[in-house]
Amino acid sequence: QSANQVGVLRTVVALYSSWTTLLTNGAFFVAYYLLFYELITRSNSGFFLLTIPFSLLVFFVLASSALATVAVSYLRLSLRRSAPGIAQSPIGVALGVFVASCSCNLPLVAPVMYFIGLNAVEVSGVISFLAAYQQVIVETIVIVDAISIYYYLRLISRSGFGRTPS
């Protein structure tokens, strides 16, 4: 490594050594969990019935909250300084992370598919596909979240965050 670059691991340690980051991550975790809990109980007439393992749901919420926390830290850093490698639109990145890591917009899929011209059989086929492969889809989203976390941590480390004074 050159003197201008900091490793991703050092960036994680520097980022999560702050109480602000830990509280932000905790707040995102609680908010995501409550959001998913509310959506699951509303869609199951008041019962918390999972079709995926509970540990996968917790892991999904943890990955989503960590991704949102890193995105917020990325946003704070990019607003403070105009470092090379920082995105032009950090607010768009933060909003995109929130929407992409939240699967709560699945109930909106059926009306959108009807709107674009699919018939009832095709819509039920898509929904059946999503139900049959729900666990694999959630696992894939967790992997995409992990890759996104790594990507944002690399961008943060390239900006010099967490660099120790020489």
PDB file of N, CA and C in Angstrom, residues 11 15 50 76 81 97 100 104 115 129 137 139:
ATOM      1  N   THR A  11     -10.257   1.127   7.854  1.00  0.00           N
ATOM      2  CA  THR A  11     -11.388   2.051   7.692  1.00  0.00           C
ATOM      3  C   THR A  11     -12.578   1.597   8.529  1.00  0.00           C
ATOM      4  N   LEU A  15     -14.063   3.748  11.457  1.00  0.00           N
ATOM      5  CA  LEU A  15     -15.468   4.156  11.323  1.00  0.00           C
ATOM      6  C   LEU A  15     -16.285   3.705  12.524  1.00  0.00           C
ATOM      7  N   LEU A  50     -42.914 -16.324   9.510  1.00  0.00           N
ATOM      8  CA  LEU A  50     -41.819 -16.185   8.562  1.00  0.00           C
ATOM      9  C   LEU A  50     -41.795 -17.351   7.589  1.00  0.00           C
ATOM     10  N   ARG A  76     -21.624  11.840   4.934  1.00  0.00           N
ATOM     11  CA  ARG A  76     -21.012  12.844   5.823  1.00  0.00           C
ATOM     12  C   ARG A  76     -19.621  13.230   5.350  1.00  0.00           C
ATOM     13  N   ARG A  81     -15.702  17.185   2.791  1.00  0.00           N
ATOM     14  CA  ARG A  81     -14.578  17.509   1.923  1.00  0.00           C
ATOM     15  C   ARG A  81     -14.839  16.997   0.526  1.00  0.00           C
ATOM     16  N   VAL A  97     -29.361   3.348  -1.449  1.00  0.00           N
ATOM     17  CA  VAL A  97     -29.041   2.277  -0.508  1.00  0.00           C
ATOM     18  C   VAL A  97     -30.259   1.936   0.338  1.00  0.00           C
ATOM     19  N   ALA A 100     -32.787   0.127  -2.025  1.00  0.00           N
ATOM     20  CA  ALA A 100     -32.315  -1.174  -2.516  1.00  0.00           C
ATOM     21  C   ALA A 100     -32.203  -2.205  -1.406  1.00  0.00           C
ATOM     22  N   CYS A 104     -39.319  -4.055   1.317  1.00  0.00           N
ATOM     23  CA  CYS A 104     -40.707  -3.779   1.664  1.00  0.00           C
ATOM     24  C   CYS A 104     -41.516  -3.312   0.461  1.00  0.00           C
ATOM     25  N   PHE A 115     -50.138  -2.764 -14.359  1.00  0.00           N
ATOM     26  CA  PHE A 115     -50.075  -1.487 -15.077  1.00  0.00           C
ATOM     27  C   PHE A 115     -49.287  -1.608 -16.376  1.00  0.00           C
ATOM     28  N   PHE A 129     -43.008 -17.363  -8.288  1.00  0.00           N
ATOM     29  CA  PHE A 129     -41.558 -17.482  -8.430  1.00  0.00           C
ATOM     30  C   PHE A 129     -40.857 -16.814  -7.254  1.00  0.00           C
ATOM     31  N   ILE A 137     -33.339 -15.400  -2.836  1.00  0.00           N
ATOM     32  CA  ILE A 137     -33.353 -13.976  -3.160  1.00  0.00           C
ATOM     33  C   ILE A 137     -32.829 -13.159  -1.981  1.00  0.00           C
ATOM     34  N   GLU A 139     -30.833 -14.224   0.426  1.00  0.00           N
ATOM     35  CA  GLU A 139     -29.397 -14.500   0.533  1.00  0.00           C
ATOM     36  C   GLU A 139     -28.606 -13.709  -0.500  1.00  0.00           C
TER      37      GLU A 139
END
